[in-house]
Short mmCIF file of C-alpha atoms in Angstrom, two decimals:
data_model
loop_
_atom_site.label_atom_id
_atom_site.label_comp_id
_atom_site.label_asym_id
_atom_site.label_seq_id
_atom_site.Cartn_x
_atom_site.Cartn_y
_atom_site.Cartn_z
CA MET A 591 0.28 -0.04 -0.31
CA SER A 592 1.49 3.21 -0.90
CA GLU A 593 2.07 5.95 1.42
CA TYR A 594 -0.64 8.17 0.31
CA ALA A 595 -3.31 4.94 0.97
CA MET A 596 -1.94 4.97 4.00
CA ASP A 597 -2.39 8.44 4.87
CA MET A 598 -5.94 8.85 3.13
CA GLU A 599 -7.26 5.19 5.49
CA ALA A 600 -5.83 7.35 8.93
CA LEU A 601 -7.53 10.28 7.80
CA GLY A 602 -11.07 8.32 6.89
CA GLU A 603 -10.68 6.86 10.39
CA LYS A 604 -10.01 10.13 11.67
CA ILE A 605 -12.85 11.30 10.50
CA GLU A 606 -15.18 8.59 11.15
CA LYS A 607 -14.64 9.03 14.82
CA THR A 608 -14.41 13.07 14.99
CA SER A 609 -17.96 13.23 12.47
CA ALA A 610 -19.82 10.79 14.90
CA PHE A 611 -21.62 13.55 17.12
CA ILE A 612 -23.53 14.79 13.63
CA ASP A 613 -25.54 12.12 13.88
CA ASP A 614 -26.53 12.29 17.25
CA ILE A 615 -27.41 15.56 16.63
CA ARG A 616 -29.46 14.65 13.95
CA ASN A 617 -31.62 12.40 15.85
CA GLU A 618 -31.47 14.12 19.02
CA LEU A 619 -33.28 17.27 16.83
CA GLU A 620 -35.72 14.99 15.02
CA LYS A 621 -37.40 14.33 18.46
CA VAL A 622 -38.96 17.80 18.22
CA ILE A 623 -38.07 18.44 14.55
CA ILE A 624 -40.44 16.81 11.32
CA GLY A 625 -38.99 16.87 8.33
CA GLN A 626 -36.74 20.25 7.94
CA ARG A 627 -33.71 17.41 7.49
CA TYR A 628 -31.90 19.88 4.96
CA MET A 629 -32.51 22.72 6.91
CA ILE A 630 -31.05 20.88 10.12
CA ASP A 631 -28.00 19.44 7.83
CA ARG A 632 -27.23 23.24 6.50
CA LEU A 633 -27.42 24.83 9.82
CA LEU A 634 -24.88 21.59 11.33
CA LEU A 635 -22.83 23.05 7.73
CA GLY A 636 -22.76 26.57 8.91
CA LEU A 637 -21.81 25.77 12.64
CA LEU A 638 -18.79 23.36 11.63
CA THR A 639 -17.32 26.03 9.11
CA ASN A 640 -17.92 29.37 11.14
CA GLY A 641 -20.26 30.47 8.22
CA HIS A 642 -23.65 32.75 9.30
CA VAL A 643 -26.89 31.08 7.79
CA LEU A 644 -29.78 33.38 6.37
CA LEU A 645 -32.91 30.91 5.85
CA GLU A 646 -35.84 32.09 4.02
CA GLY A 647 -39.55 30.92 4.63
CA VAL A 648 -42.64 32.33 5.53
CA PRO A 649 -43.63 32.47 9.64
CA GLY A 650 -44.45 28.95 10.89
CA LEU A 651 -42.23 26.28 9.40
CA ALA A 652 -40.10 26.04 12.61
CA LYS A 653 -37.05 27.77 11.61
CA THR A 654 -36.75 29.69 15.19
CA LEU A 655 -37.65 26.26 16.86
CA THR A 656 -34.97 24.26 14.77
CA VAL A 657 -32.37 26.99 16.00
CA SER A 658 -33.38 26.99 19.56
CA SER A 659 -33.12 22.97 19.78
CA LEU A 660 -29.50 23.18 17.90
CA ALA A 661 -28.62 25.28 20.27
CA THR A 662 -29.36 23.35 23.26
CA VAL A 663 -28.32 20.11 22.38
CA LEU A 664 -24.59 22.09 21.79
CA ASN A 665 -24.85 23.10 25.03
CA THR A 666 -24.01 26.86 24.17
CA ASP A 667 -25.34 30.26 24.64
CA PHE A 668 -28.30 30.97 22.89
CA GLN A 669 -29.80 34.63 22.22
CA ARG A 670 -33.22 35.31 20.56
CA ILE A 671 -33.11 38.67 19.40
CA GLN A 672 -36.61 39.77 17.57
CA PHE A 673 -35.86 42.69 14.88
CA THR A 674 -38.33 45.37 14.46
CA PRO A 675 -38.56 48.55 12.97
CA ASP A 676 -38.37 50.64 16.00
CA LEU A 677 -35.17 48.26 17.27
CA LEU A 678 -31.43 50.22 17.58
CA PRO A 679 -28.07 49.05 16.93
CA ALA A 680 -27.52 49.92 20.98
CA ASP A 681 -29.94 47.16 21.68
CA LEU A 682 -28.22 44.20 19.51
CA ILE A 683 -24.42 44.78 20.58
CA GLY A 684 -24.34 47.27 23.83
CA THR A 685 -24.35 50.65 25.48
CA LEU A 686 -22.25 52.73 27.61
CA ILE A 687 -24.25 53.52 30.78
CA TYR A 688 -22.89 55.98 33.32
CA ASN A 689 -22.97 55.60 36.78
CA GLN A 690 -23.12 58.77 38.95
CA LYS A 691 -22.18 57.06 42.27
CA GLU A 692 -18.71 56.35 40.43
CA ALA A 693 -18.89 59.16 38.05
CA GLU A 694 -17.60 56.37 35.36
CA PHE A 695 -19.34 54.88 32.03
CA LEU A 696 -19.51 50.98 32.30
CA VAL A 697 -20.58 48.70 29.76
CA LYS A 698 -23.67 47.36 29.06
CA LYS A 699 -23.04 44.00 26.94
CA GLY A 700 -26.06 43.28 24.81
CA PRO A 701 -27.44 39.99 23.23
CA ILE A 702 -24.80 39.72 20.47
CA PHE A 703 -22.38 38.24 23.32
CA ALA A 704 -23.46 34.25 23.25
CA ASN A 705 -22.80 31.49 21.10
CA ILE A 706 -25.53 30.84 18.60
CA ILE A 707 -27.51 34.07 17.61
CA LEU A 708 -31.00 33.76 16.26
CA ALA A 709 -31.57 37.06 14.40
CA ASP A 710 -35.58 36.61 14.20
CA GLU A 711 -37.01 38.40 10.92
CA ILE A 712 -33.99 40.23 10.45
CA ASN A 713 -35.28 42.56 7.21
CA ARG A 714 -37.80 44.19 9.98
CA SER A 715 -35.30 46.40 10.73
CA PRO A 716 -34.03 49.34 8.84
CA ALA A 717 -30.64 49.43 7.80
CA LYS A 718 -28.57 50.93 10.30
CA VAL A 719 -29.40 47.95 12.75
CA GLN A 720 -28.85 45.24 9.98
CA SER A 721 -25.57 47.35 9.37
CA ALA A 722 -24.72 46.92 13.15
CA LEU A 723 -24.47 42.69 12.75
CA LEU A 724 -21.58 43.20 10.00
CA GLU A 725 -18.35 43.67 12.62
CA ALA A 726 -19.48 41.18 14.54
CA MET A 727 -20.30 38.53 12.01
CA GLN A 728 -17.01 39.39 9.66
CA GLU A 729 -14.41 39.98 12.28
CA LYS A 730 -16.13 38.08 15.43
CA GLN A 731 -15.62 41.48 17.32
CA VAL A 732 -17.40 44.52 18.26
CA THR A 733 -16.93 48.08 19.74
CA ILE A 734 -18.76 49.45 22.08
CA GLY A 735 -17.61 53.29 23.33
CA GLU A 736 -13.65 53.61 22.61
CA ASN A 737 -12.98 49.65 23.31
CA THR A 738 -13.09 46.46 21.42
CA TYR A 739 -14.71 43.16 22.76
CA THR A 740 -14.13 39.37 21.63
CA LEU A 741 -16.96 36.96 20.75
CA GLU A 742 -16.67 33.91 21.92
CA GLU A 743 -16.33 30.97 19.90
CA PRO A 744 -18.29 29.03 17.95
CA PHE A 745 -20.10 32.38 17.69
CA LEU A 746 -22.55 31.72 14.56
CA VAL A 747 -25.56 33.83 13.52
CA LEU A 748 -28.37 32.61 12.21
CA ALA A 749 -30.85 34.75 10.98
CA THR A 750 -34.16 34.20 9.30
CA GLN A 751 -36.26 36.41 7.33
CA ASN A 752 -39.57 36.49 5.62
CA PRO A 753 -39.94 36.76 1.84
CA VAL A 754 -39.26 40.58 0.86
CA GLU A 755 -42.80 40.39 -0.98
CA GLN A 756 -43.98 40.95 2.37
CA GLU A 757 -45.27 44.06 4.06
CA GLY A 758 -43.32 45.55 6.44
CA THR A 759 -40.09 44.07 5.32
CA TYR A 760 -36.78 45.89 3.98
CA PRO A 761 -34.37 44.16 1.27
CA LEU A 762 -31.15 43.46 3.02
CA PRO A 763 -27.86 45.29 1.85
CA GLU A 764 -25.62 43.36 -0.53
CA ALA A 765 -22.64 43.70 1.51
CA GLN A 766 -24.84 41.95 4.81
CA VAL A 767 -25.91 39.45 2.42
CA ASP A 768 -22.85 38.41 0.98
CA ARG A 769 -21.87 37.87 4.80
CA PHE A 770 -24.30 34.83 5.03
CA MET A 771 -22.31 31.77 3.92
CA LEU A 772 -25.50 29.73 2.43
CA LYS A 773 -28.92 31.02 2.34
CA LEU A 774 -31.69 28.69 2.62
CA LYS A 775 -35.35 28.49 1.35
CA ILE A 776 -37.26 26.81 3.82
CA ASP A 777 -40.65 25.27 2.07
CA TYR A 778 -43.37 23.73 3.81
CA PRO A 779 -43.94 20.22 4.78
CA THR A 780 -44.67 17.18 3.14
CA GLU A 781 -48.57 15.94 3.66
CA LYS A 782 -47.35 12.66 5.49
CA GLU A 783 -44.48 15.56 7.59
CA GLU A 784 -47.59 17.26 8.27
CA MET A 785 -50.07 14.79 9.40
CA GLU A 786 -47.13 14.16 11.78
CA ILE A 787 -46.58 17.61 13.07
CA MET A 788 -50.27 17.81 13.62
CA ARG A 789 -50.27 14.44 15.86
CA ARG A 790 -47.28 15.16 17.64
CA MET A 791 -47.80 18.81 18.17
CA ALA A 792 -51.47 19.89 18.82
CA LYS A 793 -51.37 18.80 22.56
CA THR A 794 -51.21 21.67 24.85
CA GLY A 795 -48.76 21.19 28.14
CA LYS A 796 -45.37 20.83 27.83
CA LYS A 797 -43.13 19.62 24.95
CA GLU A 798 -40.36 17.52 24.69
CA LYS A 799 -37.16 18.21 26.20
CA LEU A 800 -33.82 17.68 24.26
CA ALA A 801 -30.51 16.45 25.87
CA THR A 802 -27.30 17.98 25.40
CA VAL A 803 -25.24 15.98 22.73
CA VAL A 804 -22.07 17.15 22.42
CA ASP A 805 -20.13 20.44 23.69
CA PRO A 806 -19.16 23.41 21.79
CA GLU A 807 -14.59 21.94 21.99
CA LYS A 808 -16.23 19.22 20.04
CA ILE A 809 -17.96 21.47 17.37
CA LEU A 810 -14.05 23.67 17.27
CA GLU A 811 -12.07 20.37 17.14
CA ALA A 812 -14.06 19.21 14.13
CA ARG A 813 -13.22 23.02 12.81
CA SER A 814 -9.73 21.55 12.71
CA THR A 815 -10.25 18.11 10.98
CA ILE A 816 -12.77 19.47 8.23
CA ASN A 817 -9.51 21.43 6.59
CA GLU A 818 -7.50 18.15 6.20
CA ILE A 819 -10.41 16.86 4.64
CA TYR A 820 -8.87 15.94 0.71
CA MET A 821 -9.79 17.67 -2.16
CA ASP A 822 -8.36 17.37 -6.00
CA GLU A 823 -7.27 19.88 -8.04
CA LYS A 824 -9.68 18.79 -10.51
CA VAL A 825 -12.79 19.61 -8.28
CA GLU A 826 -11.07 22.76 -6.90
CA GLN A 827 -11.13 23.63 -11.05
CA TYR A 828 -14.98 22.72 -10.75
CA ILE A 829 -15.58 25.83 -8.32
CA VAL A 830 -13.54 28.24 -9.74
CA ASP A 831 -15.77 27.47 -12.82
CA LEU A 832 -18.81 27.51 -10.97
CA VAL A 833 -18.46 30.74 -9.47
CA PHE A 834 -16.28 31.79 -12.91
CA ALA A 835 -19.30 31.22 -14.90
CA THR A 836 -21.42 33.67 -12.96
CA ARG A 837 -19.20 36.79 -14.07
CA LYS A 838 -18.27 35.29 -17.91
CA PRO A 839 -20.86 33.58 -18.82
CA LYS A 840 -20.06 33.14 -22.04
CA ASN A 841 -16.48 31.51 -21.32
CA TYR A 842 -18.64 29.04 -20.25
CA ASN A 843 -21.21 28.23 -23.45
CA LEU A 844 -24.01 30.73 -21.52
CA LYS A 845 -24.33 33.45 -23.53
CA GLU A 846 -27.43 33.88 -23.04
CA LEU A 847 -27.06 34.55 -19.43
CA GLU A 848 -24.63 37.93 -19.96
CA ASP A 849 -27.52 40.67 -19.87
CA LEU A 850 -29.30 38.69 -17.27
CA ILE A 851 -26.50 38.69 -14.38
CA SER A 852 -25.17 42.61 -13.25
CA PHE A 853 -22.91 40.95 -10.58
CA GLY A 854 -21.39 37.61 -10.58
CA ALA A 855 -20.46 36.20 -6.80
CA SER A 856 -17.85 37.29 -5.41
CA PRO A 857 -14.39 35.82 -4.42
CA ARG A 858 -16.23 34.73 -0.56
CA ALA A 859 -18.38 32.80 -2.85
CA THR A 860 -15.22 30.40 -3.96
CA ILE A 861 -13.94 30.24 -0.40
CA ASN A 862 -17.18 29.53 0.94
CA LEU A 863 -17.88 26.46 -1.55
CA ASN A 864 -14.55 25.38 -1.10
CA LEU A 865 -15.43 25.23 2.92
CA ALA A 866 -18.93 23.91 2.67
CA SER A 867 -17.65 20.79 0.32
CA ARG A 868 -15.05 20.11 3.00
CA ALA A 869 -18.13 19.97 5.70
CA HIS A 870 -20.49 18.09 3.50
CA ALA A 871 -17.77 15.32 2.76
CA PHE A 872 -17.38 15.58 6.87
CA MET A 873 -20.90 15.12 7.67
CA GLU A 874 -21.41 11.97 5.28
CA HIS A 875 -18.42 10.86 7.04
CA ARG A 876 -16.11 10.87 4.20
CA ALA A 877 -12.42 11.88 4.06
CA TYR A 878 -12.75 13.42 0.48
CA VAL A 879 -14.81 16.01 -1.52
CA THR A 880 -16.81 14.36 -4.87
CA PRO A 881 -18.13 17.08 -7.31
CA GLU A 882 -21.47 15.64 -5.69
CA ASP A 883 -20.68 17.58 -2.77
CA VAL A 884 -20.21 20.67 -4.18
CA ARG A 885 -23.42 20.33 -6.48
CA THR A 886 -25.46 19.98 -3.45
CA ILE A 887 -24.41 22.76 -1.50
CA ALA A 888 -23.58 25.05 -4.88
CA MET A 889 -27.14 26.68 -4.87
CA ASP A 890 -27.03 27.78 -1.12
CA VAL A 891 -23.91 29.33 -1.20
CA LEU A 892 -25.08 31.09 -4.51
CA ARG A 893 -28.37 31.93 -5.12
CA HIS A 894 -27.89 35.24 -2.45
CA ARG A 895 -24.72 36.17 -4.53
CA ILE A 896 -26.03 37.14 -7.88
CA ILE A 897 -27.41 40.11 -8.75
CA PRO A 898 -29.86 39.92 -11.89
CA THR A 899 -30.51 43.30 -14.58
CA PHE A 900 -33.73 44.73 -14.65
CA GLU A 901 -34.41 42.60 -18.30
CA ALA A 902 -33.62 39.64 -16.04
CA GLU A 903 -36.16 40.53 -13.30
CA ALA A 904 -38.17 41.48 -16.91
CA GLU A 905 -38.57 38.12 -17.82
CA GLU A 906 -38.85 36.88 -14.19
CA VAL A 907 -35.64 35.06 -14.52
CA GLY A 908 -34.20 35.11 -10.76
CA PRO A 909 -31.03 33.99 -9.39
CA GLU A 910 -32.18 30.29 -8.53
CA ASP A 911 -32.53 30.02 -12.46
CA ILE A 912 -29.11 31.34 -13.11
CA VAL A 913 -27.57 28.69 -10.60
CA LYS A 914 -29.75 26.03 -12.20
CA LYS A 915 -29.00 26.86 -15.86
CA ILE A 916 -24.84 27.04 -14.75
CA MET A 917 -24.95 24.39 -12.92
CA ASN A 918 -26.52 21.96 -16.23
CA THR A 919 -24.14 23.86 -18.29
CA VAL A 920 -20.52 23.85 -16.44
CA GLN A 921 -18.73 20.66 -16.99
CA VAL A 922 -18.89 18.10 -13.75
CA PRO A 923 -14.82 16.30 -13.67
#
């Protein structure tokens, strides 16, 4: 057996061992969350890659329940922040309070100082509050007055938003949206799942309590293991091709998309697609990335990073239609 094969075998055993907790988390969450396996897996993927997640869907699809349940099974600090039109940046990050007795200003930290933040209905607040999240999301730190405070790891922002067509919503600025690693479109459950939801949830009184399955240290250990997962050069090239096809479609036999894309995906998309593919392989207990890993999560990484032109909107062609076309055309290794 070659040295490379032995290394891969050893790595495979390590991945098998360190990724075992993924199934435990899924099993525990499924006690209260029916269906929504896609949402659970993508939230775990965000957690493993230190990437924030934006969930879009109509109210009542268990978005908030899933996030709060995830925080419970991970034994992490959790804060739910309800975004409203009158919310102020200080309500989010904290402020300085004057202590008359001591004649000095004291720092009162806001709810952002937790491991998992649920920014509920993020697009119901004005831009100044949304932008207050930017430093925390990107730099993992917050500035109050003249002092900067580092946020504790793991730190993850999971934001829910209602579809923009709904009344009283503000579209998120492009810079804010790009900070989210994944954007998920949460759909209604199937008829079978809905029946199970009704039978299990249509009861008064206390709901089932979840147990803590894993501690934050295990997540941080998994993050470093994900960096070791092998990715072939052909898969790396495939990621670059997918992203470049959003910028220069005619180079990839997609001339018809030229007038439909105003701005393509940024380099952050390339980085996130690589990271998310590795994490997907890890969640499947594999030590290497396949093109199928990339294809599985490409839509969630790219859908919010492509800005269509007015022409595309007139033709009712959305970012998802563009991503589908690219994935169907760019050659898979």
